[in-house]
Short mmCIF file of C-alpha atoms and ligand atoms in Angstrom, two decimals:
data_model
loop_
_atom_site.label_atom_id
_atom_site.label_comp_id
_atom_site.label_asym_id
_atom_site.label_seq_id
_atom_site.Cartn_x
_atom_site.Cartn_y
_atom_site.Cartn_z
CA UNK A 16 55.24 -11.88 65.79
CA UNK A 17 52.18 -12.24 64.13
CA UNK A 18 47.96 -12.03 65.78
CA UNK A 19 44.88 -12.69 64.57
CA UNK A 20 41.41 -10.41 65.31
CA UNK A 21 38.64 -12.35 64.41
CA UNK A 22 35.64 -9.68 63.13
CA UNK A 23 34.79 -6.76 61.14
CA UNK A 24 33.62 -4.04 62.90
CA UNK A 25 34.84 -1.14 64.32
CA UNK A 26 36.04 -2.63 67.55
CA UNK A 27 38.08 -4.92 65.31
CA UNK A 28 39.84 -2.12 63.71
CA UNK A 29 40.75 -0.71 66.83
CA UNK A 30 42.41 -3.81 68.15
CA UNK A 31 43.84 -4.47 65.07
CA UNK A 32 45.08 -0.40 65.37
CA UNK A 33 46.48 -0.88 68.68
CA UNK A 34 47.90 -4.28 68.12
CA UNK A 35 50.07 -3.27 65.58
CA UNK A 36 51.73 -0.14 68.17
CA UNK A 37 53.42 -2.89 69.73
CA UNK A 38 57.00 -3.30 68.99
CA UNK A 39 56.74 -7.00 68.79
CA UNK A 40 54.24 -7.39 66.61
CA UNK A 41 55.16 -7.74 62.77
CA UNK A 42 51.66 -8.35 61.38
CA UNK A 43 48.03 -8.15 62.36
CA UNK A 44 45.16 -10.37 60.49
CA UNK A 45 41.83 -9.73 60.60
CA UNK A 46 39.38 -11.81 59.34
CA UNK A 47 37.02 -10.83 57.79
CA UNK A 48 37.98 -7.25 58.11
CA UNK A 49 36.78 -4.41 56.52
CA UNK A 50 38.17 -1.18 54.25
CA UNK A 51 39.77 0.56 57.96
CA UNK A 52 42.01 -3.07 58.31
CA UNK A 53 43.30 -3.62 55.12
CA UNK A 54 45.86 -0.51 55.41
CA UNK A 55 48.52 -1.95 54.35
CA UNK A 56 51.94 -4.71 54.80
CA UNK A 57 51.49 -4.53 58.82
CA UNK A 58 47.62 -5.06 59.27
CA UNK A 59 45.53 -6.99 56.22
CA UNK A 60 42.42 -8.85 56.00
CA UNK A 61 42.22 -12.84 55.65
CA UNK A 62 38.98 -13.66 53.47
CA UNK A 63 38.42 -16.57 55.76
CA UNK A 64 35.09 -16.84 57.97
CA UNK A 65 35.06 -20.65 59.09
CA UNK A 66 36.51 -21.38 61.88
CA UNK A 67 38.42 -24.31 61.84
CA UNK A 68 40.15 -22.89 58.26
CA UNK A 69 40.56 -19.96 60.62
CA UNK A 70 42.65 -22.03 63.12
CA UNK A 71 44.40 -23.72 60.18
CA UNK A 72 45.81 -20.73 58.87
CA UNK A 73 46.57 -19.90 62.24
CA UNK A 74 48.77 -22.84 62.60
CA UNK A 75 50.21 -22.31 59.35
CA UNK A 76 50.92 -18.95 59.80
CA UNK A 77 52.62 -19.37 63.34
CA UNK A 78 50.11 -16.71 65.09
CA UNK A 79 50.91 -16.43 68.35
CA UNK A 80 47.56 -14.57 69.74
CA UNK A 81 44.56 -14.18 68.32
CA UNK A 82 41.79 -11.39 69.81
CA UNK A 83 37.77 -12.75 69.06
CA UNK A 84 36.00 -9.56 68.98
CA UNK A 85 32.42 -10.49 68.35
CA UNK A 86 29.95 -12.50 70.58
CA UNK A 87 29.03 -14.38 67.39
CA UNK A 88 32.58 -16.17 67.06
CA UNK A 89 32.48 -16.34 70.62
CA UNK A 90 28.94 -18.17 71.29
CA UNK A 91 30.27 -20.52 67.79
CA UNK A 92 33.08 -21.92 69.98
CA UNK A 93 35.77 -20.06 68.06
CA UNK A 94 37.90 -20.43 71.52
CA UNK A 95 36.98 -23.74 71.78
CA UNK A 96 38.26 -24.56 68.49
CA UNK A 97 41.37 -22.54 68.53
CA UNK A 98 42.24 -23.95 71.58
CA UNK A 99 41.69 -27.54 70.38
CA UNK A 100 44.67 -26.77 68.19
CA UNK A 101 47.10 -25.96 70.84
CA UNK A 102 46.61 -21.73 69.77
CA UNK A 103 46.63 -19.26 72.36
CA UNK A 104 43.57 -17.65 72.38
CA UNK A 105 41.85 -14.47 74.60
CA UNK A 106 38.39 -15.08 74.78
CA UNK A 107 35.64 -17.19 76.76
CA UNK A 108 34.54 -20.81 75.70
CA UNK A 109 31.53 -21.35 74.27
CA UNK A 110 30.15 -22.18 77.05
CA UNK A 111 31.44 -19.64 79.66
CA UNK A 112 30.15 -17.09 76.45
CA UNK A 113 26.87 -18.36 77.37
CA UNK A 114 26.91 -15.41 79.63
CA UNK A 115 26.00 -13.15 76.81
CA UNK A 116 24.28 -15.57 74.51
CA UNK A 117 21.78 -16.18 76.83
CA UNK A 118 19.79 -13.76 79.01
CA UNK A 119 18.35 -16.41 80.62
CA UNK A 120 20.93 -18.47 81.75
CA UNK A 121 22.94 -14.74 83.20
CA UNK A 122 19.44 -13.63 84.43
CA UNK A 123 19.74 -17.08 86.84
CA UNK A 124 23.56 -17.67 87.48
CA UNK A 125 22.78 -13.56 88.93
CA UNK A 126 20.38 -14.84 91.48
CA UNK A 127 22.50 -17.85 92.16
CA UNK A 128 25.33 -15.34 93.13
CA UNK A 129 23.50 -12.87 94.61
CA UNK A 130 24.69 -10.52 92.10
CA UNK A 131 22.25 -6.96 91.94
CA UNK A 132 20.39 -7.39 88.88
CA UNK A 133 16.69 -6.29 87.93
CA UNK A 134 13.43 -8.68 88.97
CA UNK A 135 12.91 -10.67 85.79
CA UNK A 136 11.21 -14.01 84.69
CA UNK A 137 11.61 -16.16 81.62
CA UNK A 138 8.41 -17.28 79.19
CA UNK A 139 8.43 -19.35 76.27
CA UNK A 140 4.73 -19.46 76.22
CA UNK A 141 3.02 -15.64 75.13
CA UNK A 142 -0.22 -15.97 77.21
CA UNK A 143 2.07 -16.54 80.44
CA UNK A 144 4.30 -13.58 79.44
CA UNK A 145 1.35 -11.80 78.53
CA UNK A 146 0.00 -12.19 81.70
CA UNK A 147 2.87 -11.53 83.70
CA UNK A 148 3.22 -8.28 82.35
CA UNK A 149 -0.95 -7.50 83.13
CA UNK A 150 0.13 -8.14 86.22
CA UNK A 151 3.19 -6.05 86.57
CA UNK A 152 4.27 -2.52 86.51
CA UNK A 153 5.14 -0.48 83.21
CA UNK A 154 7.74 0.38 82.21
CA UNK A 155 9.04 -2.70 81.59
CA UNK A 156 11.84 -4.56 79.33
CA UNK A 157 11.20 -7.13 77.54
CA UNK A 158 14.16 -8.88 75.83
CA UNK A 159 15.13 -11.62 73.32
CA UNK A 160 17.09 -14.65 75.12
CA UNK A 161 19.77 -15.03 72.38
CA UNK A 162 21.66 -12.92 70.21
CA UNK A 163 20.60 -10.10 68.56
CA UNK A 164 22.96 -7.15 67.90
CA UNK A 165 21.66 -5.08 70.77
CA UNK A 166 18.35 -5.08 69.12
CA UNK A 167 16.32 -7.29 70.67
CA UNK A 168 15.57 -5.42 74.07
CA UNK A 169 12.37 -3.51 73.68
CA UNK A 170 11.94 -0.80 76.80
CA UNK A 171 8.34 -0.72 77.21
CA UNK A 172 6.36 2.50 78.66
CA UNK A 173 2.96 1.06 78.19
CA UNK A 174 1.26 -2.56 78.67
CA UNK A 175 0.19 -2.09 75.14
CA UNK A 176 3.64 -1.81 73.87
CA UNK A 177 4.98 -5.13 76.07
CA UNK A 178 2.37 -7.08 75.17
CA UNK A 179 3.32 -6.00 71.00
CA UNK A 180 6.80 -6.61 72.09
CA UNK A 181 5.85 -10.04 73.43
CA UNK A 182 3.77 -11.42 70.14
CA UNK A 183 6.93 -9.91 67.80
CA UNK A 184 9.34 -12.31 70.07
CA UNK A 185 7.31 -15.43 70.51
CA UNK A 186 3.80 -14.73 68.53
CA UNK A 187 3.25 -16.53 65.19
CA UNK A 188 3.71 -19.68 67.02
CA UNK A 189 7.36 -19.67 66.35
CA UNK A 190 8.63 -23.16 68.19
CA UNK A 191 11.79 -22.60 70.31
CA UNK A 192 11.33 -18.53 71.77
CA UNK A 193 11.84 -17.56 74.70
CA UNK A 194 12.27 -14.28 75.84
CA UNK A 195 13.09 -12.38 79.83
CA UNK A 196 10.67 -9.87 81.35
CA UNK A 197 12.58 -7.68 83.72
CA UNK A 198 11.60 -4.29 86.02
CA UNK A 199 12.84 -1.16 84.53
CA UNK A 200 15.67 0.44 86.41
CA UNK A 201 16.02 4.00 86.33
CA UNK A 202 19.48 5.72 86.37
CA UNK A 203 22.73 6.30 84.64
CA UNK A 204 24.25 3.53 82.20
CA UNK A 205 27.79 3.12 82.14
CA UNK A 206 29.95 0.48 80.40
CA UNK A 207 32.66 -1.05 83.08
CA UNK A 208 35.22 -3.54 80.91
CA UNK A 209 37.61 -5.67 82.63
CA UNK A 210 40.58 -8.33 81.36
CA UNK A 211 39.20 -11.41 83.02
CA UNK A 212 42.37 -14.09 83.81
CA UNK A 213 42.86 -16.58 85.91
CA UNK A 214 40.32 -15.48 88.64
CA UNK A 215 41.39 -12.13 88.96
CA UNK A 216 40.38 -9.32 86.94
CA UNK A 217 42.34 -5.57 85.47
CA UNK A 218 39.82 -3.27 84.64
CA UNK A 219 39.91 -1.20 81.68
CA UNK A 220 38.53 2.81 81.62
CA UNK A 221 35.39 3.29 81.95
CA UNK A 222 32.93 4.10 79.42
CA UNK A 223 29.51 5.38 78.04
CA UNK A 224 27.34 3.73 75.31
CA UNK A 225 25.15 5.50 73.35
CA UNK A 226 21.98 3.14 72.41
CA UNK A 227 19.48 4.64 70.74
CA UNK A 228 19.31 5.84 67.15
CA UNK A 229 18.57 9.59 68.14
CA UNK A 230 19.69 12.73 69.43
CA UNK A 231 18.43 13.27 73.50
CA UNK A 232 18.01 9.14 74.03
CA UNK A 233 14.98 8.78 71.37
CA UNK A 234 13.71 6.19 69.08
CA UNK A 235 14.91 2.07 68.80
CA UNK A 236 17.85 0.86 70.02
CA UNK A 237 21.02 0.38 68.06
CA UNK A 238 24.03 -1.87 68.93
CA UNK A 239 25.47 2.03 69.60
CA UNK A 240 25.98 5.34 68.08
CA UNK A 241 28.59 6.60 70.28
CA UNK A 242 30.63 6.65 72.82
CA UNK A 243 32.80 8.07 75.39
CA UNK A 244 35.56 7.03 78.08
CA UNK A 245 35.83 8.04 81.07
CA UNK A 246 32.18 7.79 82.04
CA UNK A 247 32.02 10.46 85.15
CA UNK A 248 29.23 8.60 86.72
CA UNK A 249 31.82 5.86 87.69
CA UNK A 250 32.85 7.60 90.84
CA UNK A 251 35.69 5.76 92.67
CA UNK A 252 33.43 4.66 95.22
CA UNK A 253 30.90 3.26 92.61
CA UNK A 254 34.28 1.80 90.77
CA UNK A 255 35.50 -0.43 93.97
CA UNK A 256 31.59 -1.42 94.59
CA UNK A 257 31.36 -2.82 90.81
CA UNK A 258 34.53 -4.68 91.55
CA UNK A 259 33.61 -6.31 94.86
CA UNK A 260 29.80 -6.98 94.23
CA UNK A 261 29.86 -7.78 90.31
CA UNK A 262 33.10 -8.45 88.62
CA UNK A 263 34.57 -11.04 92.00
CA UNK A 264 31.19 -12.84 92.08
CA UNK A 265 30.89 -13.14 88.57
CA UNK A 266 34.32 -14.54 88.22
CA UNK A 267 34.04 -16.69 91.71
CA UNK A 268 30.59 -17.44 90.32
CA UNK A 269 31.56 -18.79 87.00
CA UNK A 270 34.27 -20.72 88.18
CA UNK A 271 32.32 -22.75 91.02
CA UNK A 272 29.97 -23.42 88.41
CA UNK A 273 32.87 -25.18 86.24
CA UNK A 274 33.25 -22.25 83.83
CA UNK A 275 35.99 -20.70 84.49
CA UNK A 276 36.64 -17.36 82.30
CA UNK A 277 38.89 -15.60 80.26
CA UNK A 278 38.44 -12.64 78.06
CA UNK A 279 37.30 -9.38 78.47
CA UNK A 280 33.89 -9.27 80.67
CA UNK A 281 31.97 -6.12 79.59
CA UNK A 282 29.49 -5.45 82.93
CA UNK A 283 27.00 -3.07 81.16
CA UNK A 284 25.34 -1.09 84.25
CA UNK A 285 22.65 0.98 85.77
CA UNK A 286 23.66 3.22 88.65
CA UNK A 287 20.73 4.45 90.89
CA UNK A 288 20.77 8.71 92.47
CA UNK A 289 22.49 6.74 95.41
CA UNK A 290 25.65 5.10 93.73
CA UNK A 291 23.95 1.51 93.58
CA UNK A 292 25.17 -0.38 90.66
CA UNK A 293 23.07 -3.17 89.24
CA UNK A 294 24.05 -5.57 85.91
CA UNK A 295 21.49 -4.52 83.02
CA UNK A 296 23.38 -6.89 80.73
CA UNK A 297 27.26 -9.08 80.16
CA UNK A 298 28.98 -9.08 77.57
CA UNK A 299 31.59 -11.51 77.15
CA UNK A 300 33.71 -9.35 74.49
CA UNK A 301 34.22 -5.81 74.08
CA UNK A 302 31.94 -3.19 73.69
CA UNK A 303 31.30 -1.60 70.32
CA UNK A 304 31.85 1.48 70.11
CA UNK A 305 33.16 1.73 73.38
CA UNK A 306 36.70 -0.06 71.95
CA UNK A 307 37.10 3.02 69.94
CA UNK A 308 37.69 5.37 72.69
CA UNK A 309 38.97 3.06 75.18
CA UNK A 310 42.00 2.20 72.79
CA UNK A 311 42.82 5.71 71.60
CA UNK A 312 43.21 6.46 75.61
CA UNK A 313 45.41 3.21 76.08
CA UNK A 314 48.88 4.45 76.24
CA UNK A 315 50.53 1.21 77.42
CA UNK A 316 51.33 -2.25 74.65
CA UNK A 317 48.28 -3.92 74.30
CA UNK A 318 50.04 -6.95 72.56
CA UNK A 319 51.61 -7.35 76.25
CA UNK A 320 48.42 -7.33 77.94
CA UNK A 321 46.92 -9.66 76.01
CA UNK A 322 49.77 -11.83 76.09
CA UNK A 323 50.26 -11.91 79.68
CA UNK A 324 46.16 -12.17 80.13
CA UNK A 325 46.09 -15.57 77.82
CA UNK A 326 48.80 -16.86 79.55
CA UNK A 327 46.93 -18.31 82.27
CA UNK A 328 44.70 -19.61 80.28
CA UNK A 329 47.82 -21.32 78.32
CA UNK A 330 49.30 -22.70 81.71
CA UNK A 331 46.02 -23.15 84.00
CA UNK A 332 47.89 -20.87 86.35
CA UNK A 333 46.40 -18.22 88.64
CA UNK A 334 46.79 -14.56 87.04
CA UNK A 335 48.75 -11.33 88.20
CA UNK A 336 46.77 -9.43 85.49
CA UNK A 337 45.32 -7.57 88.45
CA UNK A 338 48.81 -5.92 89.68
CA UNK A 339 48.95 -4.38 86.39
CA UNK A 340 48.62 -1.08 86.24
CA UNK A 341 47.69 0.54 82.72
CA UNK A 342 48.69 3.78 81.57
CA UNK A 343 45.38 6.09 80.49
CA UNK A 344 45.96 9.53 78.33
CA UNK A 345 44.21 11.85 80.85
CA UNK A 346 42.21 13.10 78.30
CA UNK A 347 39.01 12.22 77.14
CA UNK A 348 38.06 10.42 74.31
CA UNK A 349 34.62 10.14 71.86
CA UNK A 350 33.40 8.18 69.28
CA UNK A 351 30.64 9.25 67.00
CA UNK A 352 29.20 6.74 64.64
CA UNK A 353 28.33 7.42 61.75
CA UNK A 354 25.69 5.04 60.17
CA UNK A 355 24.32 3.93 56.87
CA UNK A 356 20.94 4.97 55.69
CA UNK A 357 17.88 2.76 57.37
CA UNK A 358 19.95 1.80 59.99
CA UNK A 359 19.06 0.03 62.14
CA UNK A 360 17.14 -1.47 59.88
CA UNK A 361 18.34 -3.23 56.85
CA UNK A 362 21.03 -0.87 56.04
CA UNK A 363 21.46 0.50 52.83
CA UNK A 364 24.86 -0.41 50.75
CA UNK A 365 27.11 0.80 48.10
CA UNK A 366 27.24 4.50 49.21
CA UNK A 367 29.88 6.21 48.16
CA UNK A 368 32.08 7.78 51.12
CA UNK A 369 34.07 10.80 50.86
CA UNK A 370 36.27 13.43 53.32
CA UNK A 371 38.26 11.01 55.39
CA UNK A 372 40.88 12.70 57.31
CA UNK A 373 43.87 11.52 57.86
CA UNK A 374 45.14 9.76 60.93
CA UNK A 375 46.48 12.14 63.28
CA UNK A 376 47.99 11.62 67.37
CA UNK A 377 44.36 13.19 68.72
CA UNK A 378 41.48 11.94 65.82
CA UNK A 379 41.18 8.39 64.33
CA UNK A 380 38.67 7.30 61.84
CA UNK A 381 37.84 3.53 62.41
CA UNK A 382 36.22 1.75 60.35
CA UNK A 383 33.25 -0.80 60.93
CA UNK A 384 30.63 -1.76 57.88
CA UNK A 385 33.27 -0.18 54.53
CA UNK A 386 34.46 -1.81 51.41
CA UNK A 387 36.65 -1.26 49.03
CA UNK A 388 35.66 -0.65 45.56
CA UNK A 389 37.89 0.43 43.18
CA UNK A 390 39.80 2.92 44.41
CA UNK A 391 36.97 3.92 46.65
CA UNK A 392 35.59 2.95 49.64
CA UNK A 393 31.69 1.97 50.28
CA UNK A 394 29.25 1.61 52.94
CA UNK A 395 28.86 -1.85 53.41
CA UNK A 396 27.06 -2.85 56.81
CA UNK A 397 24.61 -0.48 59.43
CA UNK A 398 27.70 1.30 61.61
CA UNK A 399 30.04 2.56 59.13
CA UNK A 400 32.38 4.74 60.96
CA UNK A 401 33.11 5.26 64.64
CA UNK A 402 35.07 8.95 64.55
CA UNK A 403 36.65 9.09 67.27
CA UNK A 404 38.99 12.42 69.01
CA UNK A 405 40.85 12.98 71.82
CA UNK A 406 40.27 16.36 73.78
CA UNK A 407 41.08 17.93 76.73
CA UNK A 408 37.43 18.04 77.90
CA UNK A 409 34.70 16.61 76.41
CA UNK A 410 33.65 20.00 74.54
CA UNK A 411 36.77 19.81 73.33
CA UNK A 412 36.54 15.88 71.87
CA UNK A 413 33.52 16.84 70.69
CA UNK A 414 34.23 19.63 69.15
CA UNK A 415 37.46 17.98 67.16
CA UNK A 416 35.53 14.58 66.80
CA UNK A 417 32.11 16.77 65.11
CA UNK A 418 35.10 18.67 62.73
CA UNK A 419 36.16 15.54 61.59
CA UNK A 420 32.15 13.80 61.29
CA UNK A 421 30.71 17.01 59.44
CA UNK A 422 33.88 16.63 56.48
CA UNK A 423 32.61 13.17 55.79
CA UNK A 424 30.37 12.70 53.43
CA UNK A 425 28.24 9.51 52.14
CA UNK A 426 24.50 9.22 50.94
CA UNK A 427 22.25 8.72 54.00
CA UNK A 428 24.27 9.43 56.98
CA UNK A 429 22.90 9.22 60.15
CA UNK A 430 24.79 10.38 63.36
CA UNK A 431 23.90 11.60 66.54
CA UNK A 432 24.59 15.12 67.56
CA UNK A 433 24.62 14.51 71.27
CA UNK A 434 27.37 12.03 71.76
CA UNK A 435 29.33 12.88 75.04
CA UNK A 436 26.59 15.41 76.17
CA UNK A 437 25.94 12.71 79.12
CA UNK A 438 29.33 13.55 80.42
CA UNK A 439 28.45 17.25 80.19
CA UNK A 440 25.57 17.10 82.22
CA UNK A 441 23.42 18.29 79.58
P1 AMP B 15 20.68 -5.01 76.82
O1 AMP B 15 20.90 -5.55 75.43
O2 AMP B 15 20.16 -6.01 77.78
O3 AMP B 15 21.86 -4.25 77.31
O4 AMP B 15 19.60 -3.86 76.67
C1 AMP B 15 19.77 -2.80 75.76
C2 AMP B 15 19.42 -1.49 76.41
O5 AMP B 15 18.06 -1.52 76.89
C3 AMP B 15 20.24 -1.16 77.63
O6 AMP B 15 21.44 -0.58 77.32
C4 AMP B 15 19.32 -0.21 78.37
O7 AMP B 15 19.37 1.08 77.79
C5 AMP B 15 17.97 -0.79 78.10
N1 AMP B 15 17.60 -1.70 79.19
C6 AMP B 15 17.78 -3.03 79.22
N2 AMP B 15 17.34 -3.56 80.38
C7 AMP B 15 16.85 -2.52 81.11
C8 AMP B 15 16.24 -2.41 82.40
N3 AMP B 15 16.00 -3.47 83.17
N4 AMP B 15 15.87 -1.18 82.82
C9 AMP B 15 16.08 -0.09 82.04
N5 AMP B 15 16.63 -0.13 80.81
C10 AMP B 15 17.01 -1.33 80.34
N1 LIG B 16 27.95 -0.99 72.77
C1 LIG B 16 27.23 -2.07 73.33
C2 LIG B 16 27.77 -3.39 72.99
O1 LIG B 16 28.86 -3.53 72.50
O2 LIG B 16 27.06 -4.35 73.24
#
């Protein structure tokens, strides 16, 4: 049989990794792709971005699944539009999507549900945000509404800085801004990824993100440098807690509102000294570079998952995804990315890259902005590679994924040194 990923990032290649495991699956597209998912007769990239030629070929091509990785196809309608065309599809509709395109709109439908979130208020108008935040406490976040590659949340410490943060998102007299002020939450993150059906939800290992550009937690954020799965801070008791006072509401929530949702729902968390878990963001999608480690643990046929997880979205039936029960490799598992030089900035392209290793059961090399020229591959976008290891601890993924990062060479690397040190407890 043949699926679809829509994207071209490192997440992507992951899918598009796993997907093809399955015994049932003959071919995996991914469109656009990138150098990691055109490997070969069983996974190859379809130079089609639009969506509705994306859907053709679907139909032509007799896919029977097809995977939307990024929020950007999401928040475009791409399930909308495959869906339109009779194609099974495992993502949220446009509008469900709004969810993640919006930080408004999730900042509200929280307090509607009574779902623990920070204090927050939405401004299109500077001199009312800016004097909000004379008003308030430091630090404090202030955040794009819309879409913006996990860049547009700046984490204030000083008045000085929100009120800069505040003029670069709606100064200049810009028409149509609008950005959230929220309190600043202090504790752990953790990343908490279910497979939303029907209703019911199967969640996936947990995770860790690592947002910022440098080692110890410093400088801008980044849409993430690393990652690692399980995320220790997810203690069974803060586990069930997620599940009854985020992930049911949000479902329960979502549906009452006429918006019912299907996909995967990435809950991306703050946990207080006491276990308390609040929702810093949702993501209606996958987390990137969480994927990468999350897949290489999967042990079970992802193809199946998905298949059975669309389905109810194919019949408008209720789900059973929830008496699944996946099968996790014990071990832990880290990603480093490595990124391009100015990251993330306007990243620099072209760079040669050298010293890939070859696939092997414990260390995979996926792939996110590469390109193939000539016989050589490229940087082509601001995360290049997510390296990503297996290990028995997490000094030992670390110290087989850091091997594997420290071989590869390209002009301008930047990587953190710390990934997985969260887990450590240093
Ligand atoms: P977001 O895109 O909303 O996930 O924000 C990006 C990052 O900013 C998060 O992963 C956190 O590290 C940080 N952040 C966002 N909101 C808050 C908050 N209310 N308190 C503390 N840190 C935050
Ligand atoms: N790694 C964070 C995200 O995917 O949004």
């Amino acid at each position: 049989m043949k699926v679809l990923v829509i994207g071209s990032g490192g997440r992507e290649h992951a899918l598009a990794w796993k997907l093809a495991q399955s015994p049932k699956v003959g071919s995996v597209y991914v469109a656009p792709g990138n150098a990691g998912t055109d490997a070969g007769p069983r996974v190859r990239n379809i130079a089609i971005t639009d969506l509705d030629a994306l859907a053709e070929f679907a139909v032509a091509e007799e896919v029977v699944l097809t995977v939307v990785g990024p929020e950007a196809a999401l928040a475009a309608g791409a399930v909308d539009t495959f869906r339109a065309r009779g194609l099974r599809v495992f993502g949220p509709t446009r509008a469900a999507a709004r969810l993640e395109s919006s930080k408004a709109f999730a900042k509200a439908f929280m307090q509607r549900h009574g779902i623990p979130t920070a204090d927050w208020a939405a401004f299109d108008d500077a001199a009312a945000a800016h004097a909000h935040i004379d008003a308030g406490a430091v630090p404090v976040v202030v955040k794009a509404d819309g879409l913006a590659a996990g860049k547009g949340v700046i984490v204030a410490t000083t008045r000085d800085e929100a009120h800069g943060a505040v003029d670069a998102m709606l100064g200049g007299g810009q028409a149509g801004g609008r950005i959230v002020v929220e309190a600043f939450l202090a504790g752990e993150e953790a990343s908490f990824i279910v497979v939303a059906a029907g209703g019911r939800a199967l969640p996936l290992a947990t995770s860790q993100d690592h947002k910022r550009i440098g080692d110890g937690d410093t400088g801008p954020n980044t849409g993430g440098m690393g990652a690692c799965s399980p995320a220790p801070i997810v203690t069974p008791q803060v586990h069930a807690r997620v599940m009854r006072e985020i992930v049911a509401p949000t479902l329960a929530g979502l549906e009452s509102e006429g918006l019912p949702y299907g996909g995967f729902l990435y809950v991306g968390l703050m946990i207080d000294g006491h276990g308390a878990p609040k929702v810093v963001e949702f993501n209606c999608r996958l987390g990137d570079p969480e994927t990468q480690p999350i897949l290489m643990r999967l042990k079970g046929d992802l193809f199946d998952l998905l298949m059975q997880a669309s389905a109810a979205e194919a019949t408008d039936t209720t789900s059973s995804i929830d008496s699944i029960e996946p099968d996790w490799d014990h071990r832990v598992a880290l990603g480093v990315v490595m990124a391009a030089a100015n990251y993330p900035g306007e990243p620099r392209r072209g760079d040669a890259i050298g010293g890939l290793p070859a696939e092997a059961d414990d260390l995979m090399v996926f792939h996110a902005g590469t390109a193939r020229r000539g016989d050589g591959i490229v940087t082509a976008g601001g995360r290049v590679l997510c390296v990503t290891a297996l290990g028995d601890s997490t000094g030992a993924a670390q110290q087989r994924a850091y091997g594997a990062v420290d071989a590869i060479r390209f002009d301008g690397a930047q990587f953190r040194r710390d990934i997985g040190s969260r887990a450590i407890g240093s």
